[in-house]
Tab-separated table of C-alpha atoms in Angstrom:
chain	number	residue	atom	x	y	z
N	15	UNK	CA	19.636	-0.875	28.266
N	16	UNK	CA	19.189	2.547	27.226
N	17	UNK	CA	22.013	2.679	24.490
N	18	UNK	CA	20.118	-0.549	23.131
N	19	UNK	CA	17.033	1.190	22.693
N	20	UNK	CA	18.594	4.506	21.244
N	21	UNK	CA	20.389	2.030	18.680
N	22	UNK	CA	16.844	0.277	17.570
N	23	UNK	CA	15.036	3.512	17.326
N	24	UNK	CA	17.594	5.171	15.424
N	25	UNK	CA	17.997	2.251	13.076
N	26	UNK	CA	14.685	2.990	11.805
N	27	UNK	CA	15.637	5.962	11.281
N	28	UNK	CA	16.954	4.690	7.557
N	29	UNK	CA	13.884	2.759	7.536
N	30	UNK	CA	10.561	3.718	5.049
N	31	UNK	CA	7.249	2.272	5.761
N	32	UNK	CA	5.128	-2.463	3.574
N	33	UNK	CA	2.975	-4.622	5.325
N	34	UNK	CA	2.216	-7.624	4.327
N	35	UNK	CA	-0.390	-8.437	1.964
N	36	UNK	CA	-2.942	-11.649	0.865
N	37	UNK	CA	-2.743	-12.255	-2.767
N	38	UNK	CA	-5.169	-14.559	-2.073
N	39	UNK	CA	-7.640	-12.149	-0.842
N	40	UNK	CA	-10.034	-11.001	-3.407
N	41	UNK	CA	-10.344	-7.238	-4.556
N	42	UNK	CA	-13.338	-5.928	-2.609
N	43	UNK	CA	-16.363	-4.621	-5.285
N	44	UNK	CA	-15.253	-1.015	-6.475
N	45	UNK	CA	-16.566	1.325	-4.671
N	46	UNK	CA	-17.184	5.205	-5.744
N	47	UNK	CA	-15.485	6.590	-2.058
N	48	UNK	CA	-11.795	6.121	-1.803
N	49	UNK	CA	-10.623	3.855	1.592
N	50	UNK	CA	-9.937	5.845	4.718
N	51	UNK	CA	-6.705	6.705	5.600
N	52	UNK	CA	-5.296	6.123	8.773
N	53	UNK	CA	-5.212	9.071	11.553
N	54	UNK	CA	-1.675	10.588	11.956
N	55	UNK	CA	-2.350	10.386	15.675
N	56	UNK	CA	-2.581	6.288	15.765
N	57	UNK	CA	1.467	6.538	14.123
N	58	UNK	CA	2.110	9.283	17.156
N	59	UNK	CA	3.124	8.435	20.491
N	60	UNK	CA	1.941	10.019	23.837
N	61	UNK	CA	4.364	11.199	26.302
N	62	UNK	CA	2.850	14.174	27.512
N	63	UNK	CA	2.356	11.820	31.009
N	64	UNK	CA	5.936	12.864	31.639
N	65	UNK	CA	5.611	16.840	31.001
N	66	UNK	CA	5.078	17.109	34.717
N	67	UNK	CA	8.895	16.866	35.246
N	68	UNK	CA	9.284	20.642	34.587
N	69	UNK	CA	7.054	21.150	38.010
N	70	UNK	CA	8.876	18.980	40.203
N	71	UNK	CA	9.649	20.838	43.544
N	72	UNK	CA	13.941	21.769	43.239
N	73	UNK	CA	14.376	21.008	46.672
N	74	UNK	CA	12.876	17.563	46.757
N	75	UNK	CA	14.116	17.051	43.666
N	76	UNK	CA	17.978	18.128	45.087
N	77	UNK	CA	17.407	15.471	48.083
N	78	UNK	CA	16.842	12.240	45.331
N	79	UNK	CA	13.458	12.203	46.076
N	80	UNK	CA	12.038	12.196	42.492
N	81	UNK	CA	15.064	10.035	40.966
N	82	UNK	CA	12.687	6.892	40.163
N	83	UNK	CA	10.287	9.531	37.926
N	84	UNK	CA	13.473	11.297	36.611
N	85	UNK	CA	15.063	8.228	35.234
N	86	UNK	CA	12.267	7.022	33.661
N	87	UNK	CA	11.201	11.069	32.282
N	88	UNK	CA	15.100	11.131	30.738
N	89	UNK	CA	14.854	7.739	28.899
N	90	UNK	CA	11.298	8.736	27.757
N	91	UNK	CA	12.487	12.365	27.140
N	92	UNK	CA	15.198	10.796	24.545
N	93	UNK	CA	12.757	8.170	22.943
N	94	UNK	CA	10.139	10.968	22.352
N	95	UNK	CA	13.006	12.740	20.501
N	96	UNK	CA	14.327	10.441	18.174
N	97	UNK	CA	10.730	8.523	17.876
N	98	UNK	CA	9.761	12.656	16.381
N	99	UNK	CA	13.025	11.935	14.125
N	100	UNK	CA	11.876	8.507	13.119
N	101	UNK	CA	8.159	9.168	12.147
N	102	UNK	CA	7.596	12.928	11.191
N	103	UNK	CA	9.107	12.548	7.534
N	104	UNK	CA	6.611	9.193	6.624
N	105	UNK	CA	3.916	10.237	8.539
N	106	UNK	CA	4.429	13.720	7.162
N	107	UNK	CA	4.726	12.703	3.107
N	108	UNK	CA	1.621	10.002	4.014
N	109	UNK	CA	-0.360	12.868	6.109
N	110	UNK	CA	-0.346	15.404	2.588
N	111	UNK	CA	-2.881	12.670	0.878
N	112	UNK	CA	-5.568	13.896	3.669
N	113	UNK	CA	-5.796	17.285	1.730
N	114	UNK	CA	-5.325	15.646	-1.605
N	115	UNK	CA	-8.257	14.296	-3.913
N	116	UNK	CA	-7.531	10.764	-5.275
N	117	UNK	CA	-8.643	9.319	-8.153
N	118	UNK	CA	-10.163	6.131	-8.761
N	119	UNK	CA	-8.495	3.653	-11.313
N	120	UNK	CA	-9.887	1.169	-13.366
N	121	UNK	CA	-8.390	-2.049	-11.474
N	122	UNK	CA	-10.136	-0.527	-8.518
N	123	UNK	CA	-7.244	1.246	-6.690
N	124	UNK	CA	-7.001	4.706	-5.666
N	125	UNK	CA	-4.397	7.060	-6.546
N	126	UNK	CA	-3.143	9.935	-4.505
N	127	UNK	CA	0.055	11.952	-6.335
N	128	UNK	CA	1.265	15.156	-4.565
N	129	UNK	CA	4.541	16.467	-3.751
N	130	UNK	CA	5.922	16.835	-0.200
N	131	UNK	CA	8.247	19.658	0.627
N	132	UNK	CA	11.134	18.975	3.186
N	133	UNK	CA	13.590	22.245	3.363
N	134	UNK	CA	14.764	22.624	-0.321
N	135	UNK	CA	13.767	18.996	-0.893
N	136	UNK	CA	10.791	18.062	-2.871
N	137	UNK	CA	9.827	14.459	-3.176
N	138	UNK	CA	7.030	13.263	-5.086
N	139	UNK	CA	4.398	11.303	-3.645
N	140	UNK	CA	2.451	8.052	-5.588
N	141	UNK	CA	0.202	6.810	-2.957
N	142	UNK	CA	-2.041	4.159	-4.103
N	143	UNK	CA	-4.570	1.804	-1.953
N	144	UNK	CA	-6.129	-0.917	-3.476
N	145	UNK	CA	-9.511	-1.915	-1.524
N	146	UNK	CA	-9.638	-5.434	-0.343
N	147	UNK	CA	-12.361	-7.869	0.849
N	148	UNK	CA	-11.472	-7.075	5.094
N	149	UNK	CA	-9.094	-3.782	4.294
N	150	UNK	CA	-7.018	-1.874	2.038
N	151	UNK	CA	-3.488	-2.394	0.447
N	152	UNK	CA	-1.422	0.799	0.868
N	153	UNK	CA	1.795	1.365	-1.702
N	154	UNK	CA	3.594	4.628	-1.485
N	155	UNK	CA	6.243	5.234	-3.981
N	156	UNK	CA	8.200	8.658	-4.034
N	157	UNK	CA	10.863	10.614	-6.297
N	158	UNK	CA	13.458	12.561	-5.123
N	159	UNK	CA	16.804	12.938	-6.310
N	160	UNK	CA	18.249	9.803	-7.346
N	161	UNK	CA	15.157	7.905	-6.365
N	162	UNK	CA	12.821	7.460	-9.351
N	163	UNK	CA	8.967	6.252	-8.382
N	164	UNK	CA	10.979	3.948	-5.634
N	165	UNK	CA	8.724	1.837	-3.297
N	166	UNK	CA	9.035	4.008	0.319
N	167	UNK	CA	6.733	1.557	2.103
N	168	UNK	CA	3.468	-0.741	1.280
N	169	UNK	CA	1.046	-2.090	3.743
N	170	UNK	CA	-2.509	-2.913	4.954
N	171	UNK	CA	-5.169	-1.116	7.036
N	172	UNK	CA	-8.517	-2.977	8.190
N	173	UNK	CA	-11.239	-1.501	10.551
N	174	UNK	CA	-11.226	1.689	8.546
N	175	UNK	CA	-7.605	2.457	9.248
N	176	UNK	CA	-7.732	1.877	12.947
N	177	UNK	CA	-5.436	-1.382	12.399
N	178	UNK	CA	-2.259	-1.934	10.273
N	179	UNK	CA	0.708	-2.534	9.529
N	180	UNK	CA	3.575	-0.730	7.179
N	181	UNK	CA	7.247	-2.153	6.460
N	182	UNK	CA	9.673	0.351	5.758
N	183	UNK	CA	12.470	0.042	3.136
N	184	UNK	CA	15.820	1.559	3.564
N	185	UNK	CA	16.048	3.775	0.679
N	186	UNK	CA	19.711	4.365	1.332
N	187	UNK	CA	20.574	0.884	0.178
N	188	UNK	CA	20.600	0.037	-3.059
N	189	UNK	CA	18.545	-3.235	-2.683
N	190	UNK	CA	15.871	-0.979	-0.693
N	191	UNK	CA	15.606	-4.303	2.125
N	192	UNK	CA	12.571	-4.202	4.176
N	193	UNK	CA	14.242	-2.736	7.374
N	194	UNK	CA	11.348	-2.173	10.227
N	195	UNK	CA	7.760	-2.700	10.392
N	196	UNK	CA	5.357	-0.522	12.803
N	197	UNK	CA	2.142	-1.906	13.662
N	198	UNK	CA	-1.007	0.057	15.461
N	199	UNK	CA	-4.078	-1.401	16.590
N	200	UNK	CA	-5.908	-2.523	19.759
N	201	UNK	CA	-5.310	-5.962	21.174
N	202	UNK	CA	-6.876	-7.465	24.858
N	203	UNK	CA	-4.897	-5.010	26.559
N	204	UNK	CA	-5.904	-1.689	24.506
N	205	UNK	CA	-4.631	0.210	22.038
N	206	UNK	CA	-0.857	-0.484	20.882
N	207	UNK	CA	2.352	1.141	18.278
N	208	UNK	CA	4.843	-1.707	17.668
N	209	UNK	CA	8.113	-0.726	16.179
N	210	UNK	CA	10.166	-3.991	15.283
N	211	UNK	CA	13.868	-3.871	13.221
N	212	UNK	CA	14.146	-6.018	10.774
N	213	UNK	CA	17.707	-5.850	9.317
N	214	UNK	CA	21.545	-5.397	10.720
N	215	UNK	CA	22.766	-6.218	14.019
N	216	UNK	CA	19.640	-5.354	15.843
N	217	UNK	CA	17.187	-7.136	13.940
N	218	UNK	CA	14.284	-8.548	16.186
N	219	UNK	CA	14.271	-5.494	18.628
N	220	UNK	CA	10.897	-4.558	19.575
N	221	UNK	CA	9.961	-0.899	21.014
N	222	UNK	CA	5.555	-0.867	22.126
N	223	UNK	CA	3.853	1.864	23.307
N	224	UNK	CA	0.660	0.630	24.694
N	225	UNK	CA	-2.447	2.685	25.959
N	226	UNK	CA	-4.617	0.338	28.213
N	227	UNK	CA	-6.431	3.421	30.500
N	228	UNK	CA	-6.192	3.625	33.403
N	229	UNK	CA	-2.282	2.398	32.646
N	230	UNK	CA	0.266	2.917	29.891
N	231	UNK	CA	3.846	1.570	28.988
N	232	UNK	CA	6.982	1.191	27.355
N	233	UNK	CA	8.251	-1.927	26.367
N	234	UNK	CA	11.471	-2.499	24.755
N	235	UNK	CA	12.677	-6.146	24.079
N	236	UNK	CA	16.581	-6.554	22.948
N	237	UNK	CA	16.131	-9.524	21.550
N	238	UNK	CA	20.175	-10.256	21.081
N	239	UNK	CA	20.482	-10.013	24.610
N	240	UNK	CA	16.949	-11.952	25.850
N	241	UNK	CA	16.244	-8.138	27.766
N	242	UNK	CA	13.089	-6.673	28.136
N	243	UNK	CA	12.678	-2.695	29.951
N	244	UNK	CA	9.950	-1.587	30.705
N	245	UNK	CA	8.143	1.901	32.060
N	246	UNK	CA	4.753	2.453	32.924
N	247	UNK	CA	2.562	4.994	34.495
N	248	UNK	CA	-1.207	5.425	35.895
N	249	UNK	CA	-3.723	8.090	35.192
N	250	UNK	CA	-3.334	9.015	39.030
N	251	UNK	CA	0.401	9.870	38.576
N	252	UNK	CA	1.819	6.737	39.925
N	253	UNK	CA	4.404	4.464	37.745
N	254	UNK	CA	7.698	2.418	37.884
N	255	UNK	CA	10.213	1.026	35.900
N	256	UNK	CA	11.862	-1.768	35.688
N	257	UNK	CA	15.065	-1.939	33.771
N	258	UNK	CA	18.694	-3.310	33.862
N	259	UNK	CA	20.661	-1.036	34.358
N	260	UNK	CA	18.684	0.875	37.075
N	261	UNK	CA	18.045	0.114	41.117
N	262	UNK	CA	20.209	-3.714	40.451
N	263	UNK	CA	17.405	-4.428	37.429
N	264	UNK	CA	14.463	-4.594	40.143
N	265	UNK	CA	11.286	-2.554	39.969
N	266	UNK	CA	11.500	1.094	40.793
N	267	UNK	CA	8.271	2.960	41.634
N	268	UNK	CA	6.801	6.289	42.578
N	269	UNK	CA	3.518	7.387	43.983
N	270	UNK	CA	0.881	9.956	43.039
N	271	UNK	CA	3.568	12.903	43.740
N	272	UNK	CA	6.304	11.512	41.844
N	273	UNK	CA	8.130	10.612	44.829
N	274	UNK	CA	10.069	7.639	45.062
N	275	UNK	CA	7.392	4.781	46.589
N	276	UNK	CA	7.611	1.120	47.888
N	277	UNK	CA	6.487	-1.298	45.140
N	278	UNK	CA	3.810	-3.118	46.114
C-alpha cells in the first residue's frame, strides 16, 4: 500500500551508498586511464510518462473518467518526490568526480578528492575505484562535521559503469550499518533501478523501476506483508495498475486517452 512504499523510500532516505566486492578477484593490470564512472542518469528515474496529467480535459476529468491514470499519476507523483529526496545528495557528491581529475595510486586505484557544497554545508569527498579483472571497486568516504573520512558507500561497476551495485550506510548511526542497496543494470526484460532496505522494520522491501520499451513499471514488494503493487504504462499512452488498496486489489487500466479502459 501506498504508506508502505512512502515508508521504504523514505527509509533510505538515512541511507548512503557499498556493493559487494570479490576479494578473490584479482586487481586488473594498471592501466594509465582512470575507470568510467557511472552516468547520473542510470541512478535517475523516469516519470516524465505521467506529465500528461496537467492536460487532462477538467470536464472528463470531473465525471471520474481519468481516475485509473490519476491514481496511479498521484502515487507516482509522490515516489518521484521523495525518490529526488533520496538520490540527489549521493548522486550529487558522486556526480562532482565527473569534473574532477583523479589521480592514479601506486596499488592501482584511483583517487578523486573534491568538496561538495550543500547550503552552508561542505563535505569532503574521497572517492577511490580500484580496477578489477571484470569491473571496478568504488569507495567513497566523506567529512563533514562530526564525520571524519567516514565510509558513505562502496560498491562495484562492470560493463563500463552500465551495471552495479552501491550499499548505503546510515551515517546517522553510530555503527554506520549497511541500510539499502540500489542496483542498475539491464536484465531479460531491459534496463532496471532496484532499491532494496536493508535494516529496521522494513528490511527486505523492494521498489524497481524497469524500462523494457515499448513498456515500463513500478514494482514495489512489501515483503512483511507478502504484497507486491505494481504500475505500468506503454509508449502509446495506455497502462494499469494493480494494487491493494485500489478497484478491490484487481487490475485497473486505461487506454491511449487516459480514460478508464476494460483490461484485457
Amino acid at each position: 500500500h501506498l504508506r508502505t512504499l512512502t515508508v521504504l523510500v523514505i527509509a533510505i532516505l538515512a541511507l548512503a551508498l557499498a556493493g559487494c566486492s570479490d576479494d578473490d578477484n584479482p586487481t586488473a593490470p594498471a592501466t594509465e586511464q582512470a575507470p568510467t564512472l557511472p552516468d547520473p542518469e542510470l541512478i535517475t528515474f523516469d516519470f516524465s510518462f505521467f506529465e500528461q496529467a496537467d492536460g487532462l480535459d477538467e470536464s472528463a476529468k470531473s465525471l471520474g473518467e481519468y481516475d485509473n491514470f490519476l491514481n496511479a499519476y498521484l502515487r507516482v507523483a509522490l515516489l518521484e518526490v521523495v525518490a529526488r529526496i533520496v538520490m540527489t545528495p549521493p548522486v550529487a557528491a558522486f556526480s562532482l568526480a565527473l569534473h574532477t581529475p583523479p589521480s592514479l595510486q601506486d596499488d592501482g586505484s584511483w583517487i578523486w578528492v573534491y568538496t561538495h557544497v550543500d547550503g552552508e554545508e561542505e563535505a569532503q569527498i574521497r572517492l577511490r575505484g580500484l580496477p578489477r579483472a571484470n569491473g571496478v571497486e568504488w569507495e567513497l568516504r566523506v567529512t563533514v562535521g562530526e564525520l571524519d573520512n567516514v565510509i558513505w558507500f562502496t560498491g562495484t561497476t562492470m560493463d563500463e559503469g552500465e551495471t552495479g551495485s552501491w550499499t548505503f550506510r546510515d551515517l546517522d548511526d553510530p555503527t554506520f550499518p549497511e541500510s539499502g542497496r540500489v542496483e542498475w543494470g539491464r536484465n531479460v526484460e531491459g534496463d532496471f533501478l532496484r532499491f532494496t532496505c536493508l535494516h529496521g522494520e522494513d528490511a527486505g522491501d523492494t521498489l524497481e523501476f524497469q524500462e523494457a520499451l515499448p513498456r515500463a513499471y513500478i514494482t514495489h514488494v512489501d515483503a512483511g506483508d507478502a504484497v507486491t503493487s505494481l504500475i505500468e504504462w506503454f509508449e502509446d499512452g495506455h497502462g494499469s495498475l494493480t494494487v491493494p488498496d485500489y478497484n478491490g486489489g484487481e487490475q485497473a487500466c486505461w487506454g491511449t486517452d487516459l480514460r478508464n479502459a476494460d483490461c484485457r
